[in-house]
C-alpha atoms as a printed R data frame, in Angstrom:
    type eleno elety resid chain resno       x        y       z
1   ATOM     1    CA   UNK     A     1 -52.371  -77.344 -24.257
2   ATOM     2    CA   UNK     A     2 -54.383  -76.367 -21.645
3   ATOM     3    CA   UNK     A     3 -58.065  -75.382 -22.425
4   ATOM     4    CA   UNK     A     4 -59.497  -74.639 -18.952
5   ATOM     5    CA   UNK     A     5 -61.136  -71.270 -19.144
6   ATOM     6    CA   UNK     A     6 -60.567  -70.694 -15.309
7   ATOM     7    CA   UNK     A     7 -62.369  -70.135 -12.020
8   ATOM     8    CA   UNK     A     8 -64.284  -67.161 -13.397
9   ATOM     9    CA   UNK     A     9 -65.584  -68.915 -16.320
10  ATOM    10    CA   UNK     A    10 -66.562  -71.914 -14.048
11  ATOM    11    CA   UNK     A    11 -68.470  -69.646 -11.926
12  ATOM    12    CA   UNK     A    12 -70.385  -68.027 -15.000
13  ATOM    13    CA   UNK     A    13 -71.365  -71.717 -16.182
14  ATOM    14    CA   UNK     A    14 -72.985  -72.344 -12.903
15  ATOM    15    CA   UNK     A    15 -74.590  -69.125 -12.566
16  ATOM    16    CA   UNK     A    16 -76.122  -69.608 -16.334
17  ATOM    17    CA   UNK     A    17 -77.328  -72.951 -15.383
18  ATOM    18    CA   UNK     A    18 -79.280  -71.954 -12.157
19  ATOM    19    CA   UNK     A    19 -80.671  -69.362 -14.003
20  ATOM    20    CA   UNK     A    20 -81.911  -71.639 -16.769
21  ATOM    21    CA   UNK     A    21 -82.863  -74.260 -14.213
22  ATOM    22    CA   UNK     A    22 -85.010  -71.585 -12.298
23  ATOM    23    CA   UNK     A    23 -86.780  -69.772 -15.195
24  ATOM    24    CA   UNK     A    24 -86.974  -71.937 -18.136
25  ATOM    25    CA   UNK     A    25 -89.183  -75.197 -18.167
26  ATOM    26    CA   UNK     A    26 -87.684  -78.505 -18.277
27  ATOM    27    CA   UNK     A    27 -89.233  -79.587 -21.432
28  ATOM    28    CA   UNK     A    28 -88.511  -76.286 -23.207
29  ATOM    29    CA   UNK     A    29 -87.532  -76.911 -27.100
30  ATOM    30    CA   UNK     A    30 -86.943  -73.088 -28.079
31  ATOM    31    CA   UNK     A    31 -89.023  -70.278 -28.542
32  ATOM    32    CA   UNK     A    32 -90.136  -71.025 -31.576
33  ATOM    33    CA   UNK     A    33 -93.153  -73.480 -31.344
34  ATOM    34    CA   UNK     A    34 -97.061  -73.393 -31.687
35  ATOM    35    CA   UNK     A    35 -97.037  -72.396 -28.232
36  ATOM    36    CA   UNK     A    36 -96.826  -68.367 -27.835
37  ATOM    37    CA   UNK     A    37 -95.888  -68.780 -24.304
38  ATOM    38    CA   UNK     A    38 -92.594  -70.014 -25.311
39  ATOM    39    CA   UNK     A    39 -91.656  -66.734 -27.028
40  ATOM    40    CA   UNK     A    40 -92.824  -64.991 -23.829
41  ATOM    41    CA   UNK     A    41 -90.426  -67.468 -21.871
42  ATOM    42    CA   UNK     A    42 -87.432  -66.243 -24.226
43  ATOM    43    CA   UNK     A    43 -88.343  -62.520 -24.047
44  ATOM    44    CA   UNK     A    44 -88.350  -62.719 -20.203
45  ATOM    45    CA   UNK     A    45 -85.328  -64.643 -20.086
46  ATOM    46    CA   UNK     A    46 -83.616  -62.220 -22.196
47  ATOM    47    CA   UNK     A    47 -84.680  -59.233 -19.783
48  ATOM    48    CA   UNK     A    48 -83.241  -61.197 -16.716
49  ATOM    49    CA   UNK     A    49 -79.885  -61.636 -18.650
50  ATOM    50    CA   UNK     A    50 -79.720  -58.195 -19.580
51  ATOM    51    CA   UNK     A    51 -80.407  -57.214 -15.819
52  ATOM    52    CA   UNK     A    52 -77.724  -59.064 -14.572
53  ATOM    53    CA   UNK     A    53 -75.236  -58.009 -17.356
54  ATOM    54    CA   UNK     A    54 -75.162  -61.246 -18.834
55  ATOM    55    CA   UNK     A    55 -76.518  -60.855 -22.184
56  ATOM    56    CA   UNK     A    56 -74.297  -58.727 -23.748
57  ATOM    57    CA   UNK     A    57 -71.093  -59.420 -21.859
58  ATOM    58    CA   UNK     A    58 -68.210  -58.838 -23.893
59  ATOM    59    CA   UNK     A    59 -69.611  -55.660 -25.378
60  ATOM    60    CA   UNK     A    60 -68.193  -52.276 -24.333
61  ATOM    61    CA   UNK     A    61 -69.683  -50.836 -21.190
62  ATOM    62    CA   UNK     A    62 -70.560  -47.686 -22.864
63  ATOM    63    CA   UNK     A    63 -72.985  -49.944 -25.283
64  ATOM    64    CA   UNK     A    64 -74.332  -51.781 -22.466
65  ATOM    65    CA   UNK     A    65 -72.050  -54.517 -22.122
66  ATOM    66    CA   UNK     A    66 -69.265  -55.928 -19.278
67  ATOM    67    CA   UNK     A    67 -66.319  -55.565 -21.198
68  ATOM    68    CA   UNK     A    68 -66.322  -59.155 -20.366
69  ATOM    69    CA   UNK     A    69 -63.776  -61.726 -22.229
70  ATOM    70    CA   UNK     A    70 -64.311  -63.729 -25.282
71  ATOM    71    CA   UNK     A    71 -64.089  -66.800 -23.333
72  ATOM    72    CA   UNK     A    72 -67.144  -65.655 -20.950
73  ATOM    73    CA   UNK     A    73 -69.247  -64.888 -23.914
74  ATOM    74    CA   UNK     A    74 -68.177  -68.307 -25.053
75  ATOM    75    CA   UNK     A    75 -69.565  -69.814 -22.132
76  ATOM    76    CA   UNK     A    76 -72.853  -67.895 -22.566
77  ATOM    77    CA   UNK     A    77 -72.963  -68.948 -25.924
78  ATOM    78    CA   UNK     A    78 -72.430  -72.695 -24.979
79  ATOM    79    CA   UNK     A    79 -75.085  -72.597 -22.053
80  ATOM    80    CA   UNK     A    80 -77.977  -71.110 -24.294
81  ATOM    81    CA   UNK     A    81 -77.296  -73.372 -27.114
82  ATOM    82    CA   UNK     A    82 -76.967  -76.658 -25.122
83  ATOM    83    CA   UNK     A    83 -80.465  -75.275 -23.364
84  ATOM    84    CA   UNK     A    84 -82.373  -74.908 -26.730
85  ATOM    85    CA   UNK     A    85 -81.448  -70.997 -26.688
86  ATOM    86    CA   UNK     A    86 -83.892  -69.544 -24.335
87  ATOM    87    CA   UNK     A    87 -82.946  -66.178 -25.630
88  ATOM    88    CA   UNK     A    88 -85.002  -67.156 -28.349
89  ATOM    89    CA   UNK     A    89 -84.185  -64.852 -31.766
90  ATOM    90    CA   UNK     A    90 -81.490  -62.237 -29.545
91  ATOM    91    CA   UNK     A    91 -78.900  -64.390 -30.145
92  ATOM    92    CA   UNK     A    92 -78.477  -62.958 -33.835
93  ATOM    93    CA   UNK     A    93 -78.597  -59.131 -32.456
94  ATOM    94    CA   UNK     A    94 -76.070  -59.961 -29.796
95  ATOM    95    CA   UNK     A    95 -73.402  -62.234 -31.637
96  ATOM    96    CA   UNK     A    96 -73.307  -60.288 -34.868
97  ATOM    97    CA   UNK     A    97 -76.085  -57.652 -35.638
98  ATOM    98    CA   UNK     A    98 -74.786  -55.362 -32.387
99  ATOM    99    CA   UNK     A    99 -70.983  -56.124 -33.174
100 ATOM   100    CA   UNK     A   100 -71.189  -55.272 -36.739
101 ATOM   101    CA   UNK     A   101 -72.771  -52.067 -36.075
102 ATOM   102    CA   UNK     A   102 -70.261  -50.786 -33.508
103 ATOM   103    CA   UNK     A   103 -67.523  -51.400 -36.230
104 ATOM   104    CA   UNK     A   104 -69.282  -50.073 -39.354
105 ATOM   105    CA   UNK     A   105 -72.202  -48.110 -37.724
106 ATOM   106    CA   UNK     A   106 -72.378  -44.155 -37.279
107 ATOM   107    CA   UNK     A   107 -72.489  -42.605 -33.925
108 ATOM   108    CA   UNK     A   108 -76.180  -41.988 -34.549
109 ATOM   109    CA   UNK     A   109 -76.802  -45.672 -35.700
110 ATOM   110    CA   UNK     A   110 -74.910  -47.099 -32.601
111 ATOM   111    CA   UNK     A   111 -77.067  -44.836 -30.325
112 ATOM   112    CA   UNK     A   112 -80.416  -45.888 -31.880
113 ATOM   113    CA   UNK     A   113 -79.568  -49.676 -32.258
114 ATOM   114    CA   UNK     A   114 -77.321  -51.080 -29.646
115 ATOM   115    CA   UNK     A   115 -79.237  -49.958 -26.208
116 ATOM   116    CA   UNK     A   116 -82.362  -52.209 -27.190
117 ATOM   117    CA   UNK     A   117 -80.265  -55.000 -28.422
118 ATOM   118    CA   UNK     A   118 -78.308  -55.019 -25.097
119 ATOM   119    CA   UNK     A   119 -81.620  -54.524 -23.031
120 ATOM   120    CA   UNK     A   120 -82.985  -57.820 -25.142
121 ATOM   121    CA   UNK     A   121 -85.684  -55.581 -26.439
122 ATOM   122    CA   UNK     A   122 -85.535  -56.227 -30.309
123 ATOM   123    CA   UNK     A   123 -85.535  -58.709 -32.773
124 ATOM   124    CA   UNK     A   124 -83.420  -58.326 -35.972
125 ATOM   125    CA   UNK     A   125 -83.868  -60.826 -38.865
126 ATOM   126    CA   UNK     A   126 -81.230  -61.146 -41.557
127 ATOM   127    CA   UNK     A   127 -82.046  -60.137 -45.450
128 ATOM   128    CA   UNK     A   128 -79.367  -62.286 -47.469
129 ATOM   129    CA   UNK     A   129 -80.724  -65.459 -49.294
130 ATOM   130    CA   UNK     A   130 -82.954  -65.084 -52.331
131 ATOM   131    CA   UNK     A   131 -84.593  -67.433 -54.462
132 ATOM   132    CA   UNK     A   132 -81.611  -67.695 -57.067
133 ATOM   133    CA   UNK     A   133 -78.945  -66.354 -54.718
134 ATOM   134    CA   UNK     A   134 -78.364  -68.551 -51.466
135 ATOM   135    CA   UNK     A   135 -74.804  -69.647 -51.484
136 ATOM   136    CA   UNK     A   136 -74.047  -67.746 -54.127
137 ATOM   137    CA   UNK     A   137 -75.199  -64.651 -52.276
138 ATOM   138    CA   UNK     A   138 -73.555  -62.170 -54.670
139 ATOM   139    CA   UNK     A   139 -75.920  -62.946 -57.428
140 ATOM   140    CA   UNK     A   140 -78.886  -61.292 -55.423
141 ATOM   141    CA   UNK     A   141 -81.362  -59.411 -57.591
142 ATOM   142    CA   UNK     A   142 -82.739  -57.343 -54.714
143 ATOM   143    CA   UNK     A   143 -82.031  -53.779 -55.879
144 ATOM   144    CA   UNK     A   144 -82.362  -50.286 -54.354
145 ATOM   145    CA   UNK     A   145 -82.429  -47.277 -57.016
146 ATOM   146    CA   UNK     A   146 -81.637  -43.858 -56.097
147 ATOM   147    CA   UNK     A   147 -84.419  -41.381 -56.239
148 ATOM   148    CA   UNK     A   148 -84.729  -37.646 -55.144
149 ATOM   149    CA   UNK     A   149 -85.078  -38.247 -51.360
150 ATOM   150    CA   UNK     A   150 -83.354  -41.461 -50.602
151 ATOM   151    CA   UNK     A   151 -83.572  -44.956 -52.171
152 ATOM   152    CA   UNK     A   152 -86.456  -46.962 -53.106
153 ATOM   153    CA   UNK     A   153 -85.959  -50.714 -52.851
154 ATOM   154    CA   UNK     A   154 -87.546  -53.774 -54.718
155 ATOM   155    CA   UNK     A   155 -87.110  -57.962 -54.753
156 ATOM   156    CA   UNK     A   156 -87.397  -60.311 -52.493
157 ATOM   157    CA   UNK     A   157 -85.778  -62.491 -49.756
158 ATOM   158    CA   UNK     A   158 -86.219  -66.488 -48.824
159 ATOM   159    CA   UNK     A   159 -85.493  -68.474 -45.701
160 ATOM   160    CA   UNK     A   160 -85.811  -65.115 -43.707
161 ATOM   161    CA   UNK     A   161 -85.615  -66.742 -39.979
162 ATOM   162    CA   UNK     A   162 -87.974  -64.712 -37.351
163 ATOM   163    CA   UNK     A   163 -89.112  -62.467 -40.071
164 ATOM   164    CA   UNK     A   164 -92.906  -62.640 -38.605
165 ATOM   165    CA   UNK     A   165 -91.631  -61.343 -35.104
166 ATOM   166    CA   UNK     A   166 -88.620  -59.056 -35.892
167 ATOM   167    CA   UNK     A   167 -88.624  -55.334 -35.508
168 ATOM   168    CA   UNK     A   168 -85.730  -54.756 -37.824
169 ATOM   169    CA   UNK     A   169 -84.088  -56.340 -40.953
170 ATOM   170    CA   UNK     A   170 -80.100  -56.197 -41.860
171 ATOM   171    CA   UNK     A   171 -80.862  -55.867 -45.618
172 ATOM   172    CA   UNK     A   172 -78.318  -56.612 -48.381
173 ATOM   173    CA   UNK     A   173 -79.159  -55.261 -51.806
174 ATOM   174    CA   UNK     A   174 -77.791  -54.319 -55.272
175 ATOM   175    CA   UNK     A   175 -77.153  -50.391 -55.641
176 ATOM   176    CA   UNK     A   176 -74.931  -50.545 -59.103
177 ATOM   177    CA   UNK     A   177 -75.901  -52.370 -61.836
178 ATOM   178    CA   UNK     A   178 -73.807  -55.622 -62.588
179 ATOM   179    CA   UNK     A   179 -71.768  -54.899 -65.595
180 ATOM   180    CA   UNK     A   180 -70.821  -57.872 -67.931
181 ATOM   181    CA   UNK     A   181 -67.668  -59.476 -66.589
182 ATOM   182    CA   UNK     A   182 -67.779  -57.254 -63.640
183 ATOM   183    CA   UNK     A   183 -67.545  -58.652 -59.982
184 ATOM   184    CA   UNK     A   184 -70.633  -59.657 -58.442
185 ATOM   185    CA   UNK     A   185 -69.502  -58.569 -55.004
186 ATOM   186    CA   UNK     A   186 -69.103  -55.284 -56.066
187 ATOM   187    CA   UNK     A   187 -71.969  -52.724 -55.953
188 ATOM   188    CA   UNK     A   188 -73.785  -54.141 -52.682
189 ATOM   189    CA   UNK     A   189 -75.176  -52.167 -49.983
190 ATOM   190    CA   UNK     A   190 -76.331  -52.919 -46.252
191 ATOM   191    CA   UNK     A   191 -79.528  -51.186 -45.229
192 ATOM   192    CA   UNK     A   192 -81.064  -51.478 -41.443
193 ATOM   193    CA   UNK     A   193 -84.899  -51.158 -41.880
194 ATOM   194    CA   UNK     A   194 -87.678  -51.345 -39.649
195 ATOM   195    CA   UNK     A   195 -89.850  -54.317 -40.563
196 ATOM   196    CA   UNK     A   196 -93.121  -52.189 -40.274
197 ATOM   197    CA   UNK     A   197 -92.129  -49.966 -42.692
198 ATOM   198    CA   UNK     A   198 -94.604  -49.725 -45.805
199 ATOM   199    CA   UNK     A   199 -93.429  -51.700 -48.701
200 ATOM   200    CA   UNK     A   200 -92.415  -54.946 -46.605
201 ATOM   201    CA   UNK     A   201 -94.675  -58.266 -46.948
202 ATOM   202    CA   UNK     A   202 -94.197  -61.401 -45.002
203 ATOM   203    CA   UNK     A   203 -95.136  -64.809 -46.104
204 ATOM   204    CA   UNK     A   204 -94.361  -67.756 -43.591
205 ATOM   205    CA   UNK     A   205 -92.796  -71.222 -45.080
206 ATOM   206    CA   UNK     A   206 -94.051  -74.197 -43.697
207 ATOM   207    CA   UNK     A   207 -91.539  -77.057 -43.373
208 ATOM   208    CA   UNK     A   208 -90.500  -80.473 -42.242
209 ATOM   209    CA   UNK     A   209 -89.085  -78.697 -39.168
210 ATOM   210    CA   UNK     A   210 -92.407  -78.241 -37.590
211 ATOM   211    CA   UNK     A   211 -93.591  -74.812 -36.078
212 ATOM   212    CA   UNK     A   212 -92.024  -72.112 -38.674
213 ATOM   213    CA   UNK     A   213 -89.825  -69.560 -38.246
214 ATOM   214    CA   UNK     A   214 -88.742  -69.544 -41.944
215 ATOM   215    CA   UNK     A   215 -90.429  -67.036 -44.168
216 ATOM   216    CA   UNK     A   216 -90.378  -65.134 -47.475
217 ATOM   217    CA   UNK     A   217 -89.972  -61.184 -47.580
218 ATOM   218    CA   UNK     A   218 -91.070  -58.883 -50.263
219 ATOM   219    CA   UNK     A   219 -90.102  -55.135 -50.995
220 ATOM   220    CA   UNK     A   220 -92.295  -53.576 -53.112
221 ATOM   221    CA   UNK     A   221 -90.776  -49.722 -53.439
222 ATOM   222    CA   UNK     A   222 -89.743  -49.850 -49.895
223 ATOM   223    CA   UNK     A   223 -88.532  -46.631 -49.363
224 ATOM   224    CA   UNK     A   224 -85.463  -45.906 -47.151
225 ATOM   225    CA   UNK     A   225 -82.685  -43.064 -46.638
226 ATOM   226    CA   UNK     A   226 -79.083  -42.558 -46.527
227 ATOM   227    CA   UNK     A   227 -79.480  -42.600 -42.886
228 ATOM   228    CA   UNK     A   228 -80.180  -46.297 -42.924
229 ATOM   229    CA   UNK     A   229 -76.834  -47.167 -45.042
230 ATOM   230    CA   UNK     A   230 -74.205  -48.966 -42.677
231 ATOM   231    CA   UNK     A   231 -70.874  -48.314 -43.998
232 ATOM   232    CA   UNK     A   232 -70.346  -46.953 -47.417
233 ATOM   233    CA   UNK     A   233 -72.634  -47.409 -50.434
234 ATOM   234    CA   UNK     A   234 -71.174  -50.398 -52.581
235 ATOM   235    CA   UNK     A   235 -69.074  -51.785 -49.889
236 ATOM   236    CA   UNK     A   236 -71.524  -53.961 -48.552
237 ATOM   237    CA   UNK     A   237 -69.579  -57.334 -49.564
238 ATOM   238    CA   UNK     A   238 -66.681  -56.367 -46.951
239 ATOM   239    CA   UNK     A   239 -69.520  -55.947 -44.186
240 ATOM   240    CA   UNK     A   240 -71.000  -59.523 -45.372
241 ATOM   241    CA   UNK     A   241 -67.522  -61.088 -44.553
242 ATOM   242    CA   UNK     A   242 -67.554  -59.938 -40.982
243 ATOM   243    CA   UNK     A   243 -71.173  -61.114 -40.540
244 ATOM   244    CA   UNK     A   244 -70.511  -64.435 -41.529
245 ATOM   245    CA   UNK     A   245 -67.157  -64.651 -39.581
246 ATOM   246    CA   UNK     A   246 -69.123  -63.479 -36.587
247 ATOM   247    CA   UNK     A   247 -72.439  -66.031 -37.315
248 ATOM   248    CA   UNK     A   248 -70.562  -68.868 -38.327
249 ATOM   249    CA   UNK     A   249 -69.138  -69.272 -34.899
250 ATOM   250    CA   UNK     A   250 -71.783  -67.694 -32.933
251 ATOM   251    CA   UNK     A   251 -74.030  -70.999 -32.752
252 ATOM   252    CA   UNK     A   252 -72.103  -73.466 -30.314
253 ATOM   253    CA   UNK     A   253 -73.659  -76.587 -32.076
254 ATOM   254    CA   UNK     A   254 -71.701  -78.796 -30.421
255 ATOM   255    CA   UNK     A   255 -72.537  -78.064 -26.744
256 ATOM   256    CA   UNK     A   256 -76.361  -79.256 -27.188
257 ATOM   257    CA   UNK     A   257 -74.651  -82.198 -28.946
258 ATOM   258    CA   UNK     A   258 -72.448  -83.144 -25.965
259 ATOM   259    CA   UNK     A   259 -75.417  -82.478 -23.716
260 ATOM   260    CA   UNK     A   260 -77.581  -84.815 -24.915
261 ATOM   261    CA   UNK     A   261 -74.903  -87.451 -25.888
262 ATOM   262    CA   UNK     A   262 -73.930  -87.309 -21.846
263 ATOM   263    CA   UNK     A   263 -77.746  -87.861 -20.986
264 ATOM   264    CA   UNK     A   264 -78.418  -90.807 -23.017
265 ATOM   265    CA   UNK     A   265 -76.697  -93.716 -20.453
266 ATOM   266    CA   UNK     A   266 -78.662  -91.509 -17.529
267 ATOM   267    CA   UNK     A   267 -81.898  -92.338 -19.276
268 ATOM   268    CA   UNK     A   268 -81.366  -95.904 -20.135
269 ATOM   269    CA   UNK     A   269 -80.279  -96.724 -16.926
270 ATOM   270    CA   UNK     A   270 -79.282 -100.617 -16.833
271 ATOM   271    CA   UNK     A   271 -80.562 -100.635 -20.379
272 ATOM   272    CA   UNK     A   272 -77.476  -99.002 -21.409
273 ATOM   273    CA   UNK     A   273 -75.555 -102.103 -21.241
274 ATOM   274    CA   UNK     A   274 -77.782 -104.117 -22.966
275 ATOM   275    CA   UNK     A   275 -77.351 -101.599 -26.358
276 ATOM   276    CA   UNK     A   276 -75.196 -103.232 -29.180
277 ATOM   277    CA   UNK     A   277 -71.255 -102.840 -28.922
278 ATOM   278    CA   UNK     A   278 -71.044 -101.001 -32.104
279 ATOM   279    CA   UNK     A   279 -73.858  -98.174 -31.276
280 ATOM   280    CA   UNK     A   280 -72.031  -97.661 -27.838
281 ATOM   281    CA   UNK     A   281 -68.837  -97.163 -30.124
282 ATOM   282    CA   UNK     A   282 -70.614  -94.835 -32.452
283 ATOM   283    CA   UNK     A   283 -71.953  -92.997 -29.513
284 ATOM   284    CA   UNK     A   284 -68.100  -92.580 -27.896
285 ATOM   285    CA   UNK     A   285 -66.957  -91.496 -31.097
286 ATOM   286    CA   UNK     A   286 -69.760  -88.868 -31.235
287 ATOM   287    CA   UNK     A   287 -68.026  -87.509 -27.839
288 ATOM   288    CA   UNK     A   288 -64.881  -87.218 -29.407
289 ATOM   289    CA   UNK     A   289 -66.397  -85.349 -32.264
290 ATOM   290    CA   UNK     A   290 -67.941  -82.859 -29.846
291 ATOM   291    CA   UNK     A   291 -64.504  -82.148 -28.321
292 ATOM   292    CA   UNK     A   292 -63.249  -81.746 -31.713
293 ATOM   293    CA   UNK     A   293 -65.377  -79.095 -32.707
294 ATOM   294    CA   UNK     A   294 -65.451  -77.554 -29.546
295 ATOM   295    CA   UNK     A   295 -61.694  -76.996 -29.657
296 ATOM   296    CA   UNK     A   296 -61.830  -75.564 -33.188
297 ATOM   297    CA   UNK     A   297 -64.617  -73.252 -31.926
298 ATOM   298    CA   UNK     A   298 -62.055  -72.057 -29.401
299 ATOM   299    CA   UNK     A   299 -59.352  -71.489 -31.833
300 ATOM   300    CA   UNK     A   300 -61.786  -69.524 -33.970
301 ATOM   301    CA   UNK     A   301 -62.818  -67.452 -30.799
302 ATOM   302    CA   UNK     A   302 -59.115  -66.691 -30.166
303 ATOM   303    CA   UNK     A   303 -58.352  -65.647 -33.845
304 ATOM   304    CA   UNK     A   304 -61.598  -63.331 -33.917
305 ATOM   305    CA   UNK     A   305 -60.298  -61.785 -30.754
306 ATOM   306    CA   UNK     A   306 -57.037  -61.406 -32.710
307 ATOM   307    CA   UNK     A   307 -58.796  -59.984 -35.428
308 ATOM   308    CA   UNK     A   308 -57.356  -62.363 -37.996
309 ATOM   309    CA   UNK     A   309 -59.970  -64.873 -38.876
310 ATOM   310    CA   UNK     A   310 -59.775  -66.538 -42.303
311 ATOM   311    CA   UNK     A   311 -62.673  -67.756 -44.320
312 ATOM   312    CA   UNK     A   312 -61.031  -71.016 -44.251
313 ATOM   313    CA   UNK     A   313 -61.062  -71.147 -40.515
314 ATOM   314    CA   UNK     A   314 -64.549  -70.218 -40.163
315 ATOM   315    CA   UNK     A   315 -65.118  -72.834 -42.816
316 ATOM   316    CA   UNK     A   316 -63.400  -75.877 -41.604
317 ATOM   317    CA   UNK     A   317 -65.256  -75.293 -38.100
318 ATOM   318    CA   UNK     A   318 -68.500  -74.816 -39.812
319 ATOM   319    CA   UNK     A   319 -68.216  -78.195 -41.949
320 ATOM   320    CA   UNK     A   320 -67.131  -80.137 -38.368
321 ATOM   321    CA   UNK     A   321 -69.854  -78.758 -36.384
322 ATOM   322    CA   UNK     A   322 -72.823  -79.081 -39.236
323 ATOM   323    CA   UNK     A   323 -71.611  -82.728 -39.640
324 ATOM   324    CA   UNK     A   324 -71.499  -83.431 -35.961
325 ATOM   325    CA   UNK     A   325 -75.385  -81.953 -35.758
326 ATOM   326    CA   UNK     A   326 -76.138  -84.692 -38.284
327 ATOM   327    CA   UNK     A   327 -74.335  -87.712 -37.135
328 ATOM   328    CA   UNK     A   328 -74.949  -87.392 -33.348
329 ATOM   329    CA   UNK     A   329 -78.556  -86.906 -34.335
330 ATOM   330    CA   UNK     A   330 -78.665  -90.178 -36.175
331 ATOM   331    CA   UNK     A   331 -76.803  -91.946 -33.181
332 ATOM   332    CA   UNK     A   332 -79.354  -90.458 -30.756
333 ATOM   333    CA   UNK     A   333 -82.168  -91.574 -32.438
334 ATOM   334    CA   UNK     A   334 -80.765  -95.049 -32.535
335 ATOM   335    CA   UNK     A   335 -80.454  -94.927 -28.932
336 ATOM   336    CA   UNK     A   336 -83.904  -93.468 -28.116
337 ATOM   337    CA   UNK     A   337 -85.465  -96.568 -30.205
338 ATOM   338    CA   UNK     A   338 -83.692  -98.978 -27.443
339 ATOM   339    CA   UNK     A   339 -84.417  -96.747 -24.719
340 ATOM   340    CA   UNK     A   340 -87.327  -98.248 -22.300
341 ATOM   341    CA   UNK     A   341 -90.701  -96.341 -22.290
342 ATOM   342    CA   UNK     A   342 -90.877  -96.781 -18.535
343 ATOM   343    CA   UNK     A   343 -87.580  -94.517 -17.762
344 ATOM   344    CA   UNK     A   344 -88.333  -91.576 -15.655
345 ATOM   345    CA   UNK     A   345 -87.000  -88.904 -18.196
346 ATOM   346    CA   UNK     A   346 -88.161  -90.980 -21.440
347 ATOM   347    CA   UNK     A   347 -90.660  -88.409 -22.610
348 ATOM   348    CA   UNK     A   348 -87.908  -85.623 -22.284
349 ATOM   349    CA   UNK     A   349 -85.420  -87.313 -23.789
350 ATOM   350    CA   UNK     A   350 -87.527  -88.206 -26.789
351 ATOM   351    CA   UNK     A   351 -88.916  -84.555 -27.177
352 ATOM   352    CA   UNK     A   352 -85.064  -83.401 -27.179
353 ATOM   353    CA   UNK     A   353 -83.833  -85.941 -29.770
354 ATOM   354    CA   UNK     A   354 -86.365  -85.845 -32.072
355 ATOM   355    CA   UNK     A   355 -86.420  -82.003 -32.281
356 ATOM   356    CA   UNK     A   356 -82.607  -82.237 -32.559
357 ATOM   357    CA   UNK     A   357 -82.661  -84.931 -35.450
358 ATOM   358    CA   UNK     A   358 -85.330  -82.426 -37.163
359 ATOM   359    CA   UNK     A   359 -83.276  -79.001 -36.789
360 ATOM   360    CA   UNK     A   360 -80.180  -81.328 -37.998
361 ATOM   361    CA   UNK     A   361 -81.160  -81.954 -41.174
362 ATOM   362    CA   UNK     A   362 -80.985  -78.388 -42.459
363 ATOM   363    CA   UNK     A   363 -77.775  -77.714 -40.812
364 ATOM   364    CA   UNK     A   364 -75.545  -78.425 -43.581
365 ATOM   365    CA   UNK     A   365 -77.696  -75.827 -45.824
366 ATOM   366    CA   UNK     A   366 -78.112  -73.233 -43.708
367 ATOM   367    CA   UNK     A   367 -75.765  -69.927 -43.267
368 ATOM   368    CA   UNK     A   368 -74.231  -71.475 -46.480
369 ATOM   369    CA   UNK     A   369 -73.954  -74.980 -47.631
370 ATOM   370    CA   UNK     A   370 -71.371  -77.446 -46.450
371 ATOM   371    CA   UNK     A   371 -70.381  -77.718 -50.244
372 ATOM   372    CA   UNK     A   372 -69.507  -73.934 -50.300
373 ATOM   373    CA   UNK     A   373 -67.805  -74.499 -47.057
374 ATOM   374    CA   UNK     A   374 -65.538  -77.148 -48.476
375 ATOM   375    CA   UNK     A   375 -65.019  -74.619 -51.166
376 ATOM   376    CA   UNK     A   376 -64.012  -71.992 -49.408
377 ATOM   377    CA   UNK     A   377 -61.810  -73.988 -47.228
378 ATOM   378    CA   UNK     A   378 -59.997  -75.663 -50.215
379 ATOM   379    CA   UNK     A   379 -59.196  -72.158 -51.568
380 ATOM   380    CA   UNK     A   380 -57.592  -71.049 -48.368
381 ATOM   381    CA   UNK     A   381 -55.360  -74.103 -48.086
382 ATOM   382    CA   UNK     A   382 -54.223  -73.582 -51.962
383 ATOM   383    CA   UNK     A   383 -53.421  -69.765 -51.155
384 ATOM   384    CA   UNK     A   384 -51.454  -70.790 -47.997
385 ATOM   385    CA   UNK     A   385 -49.476  -73.712 -49.839
């Protein structure tokens, strides 16, 4: 089978790498550090991409895109993730908030939300997980109650990325009381809420990952209206299924793994040949796993374009790519321990590898634990048998 994306994709990849080299510092490790300048770099880079029509390439022109193919958007996704996501938190709006609003939103919601996302001017966060509703998301307790002029929302979300800097939250709440024996997935509703609305409080969560981007978010009589509802009242779970299919293919983790693995022999130079044979064999195996994850991603992209992504497809890819993240990080840390301090790119390589290792530790938990992904994959396989 031929997986060559063609000349246009190759030219786009070159263009993106040139932009990154010109505008993103060589030692950049992402927007979410202790240095506010890193977030500023990401915001400016997003504006540049938007001006060139590269931020939301696959979106329709009427919404600020270029009607590009899903494969061109895949190139963008790969190059961004390989270089520590210089779009910052914008990938959330670009990859799934925007497409979900296009699919389920009203005309007014599309007009309000899509242009700022396409211009790279707004950051979104996701109000899904709760202290007792993570992988079992449908067990959430945040409740929206009808009142005379709209809804009042009370509850708590946790592990909410970018909540301190986001202007909007994609919020899932229960709008119908769960009856004994009823399906937990029923009676859930999506709200699109500005983060500066009265009744929202954000508390940062410090973690071993270093500078924080995870938060708790509390809702105390937050008032919203029917105009803030995405889709139908009580039909939020079907939208969540769409969100997860977009979200889980949206991060090309394999691209960063592959880039760092290819950099290792160059950084070590002559010392590469002195590595234990077993370690170099594991390095080669990781490159094979990178290719496997890439091809799984491409199969998922093709299925998504055809509108027939199944939960088992997304789960299988998610398992492969998150395990790759962790396994490659372990191999790279062992290689780093053997690298000579005098190597020209040693300090750059050390920063990249250590950052990759830290963030890989949470990869099999975030966006649905690997145990839940295995359950989803098993169910899909049993249903198909």
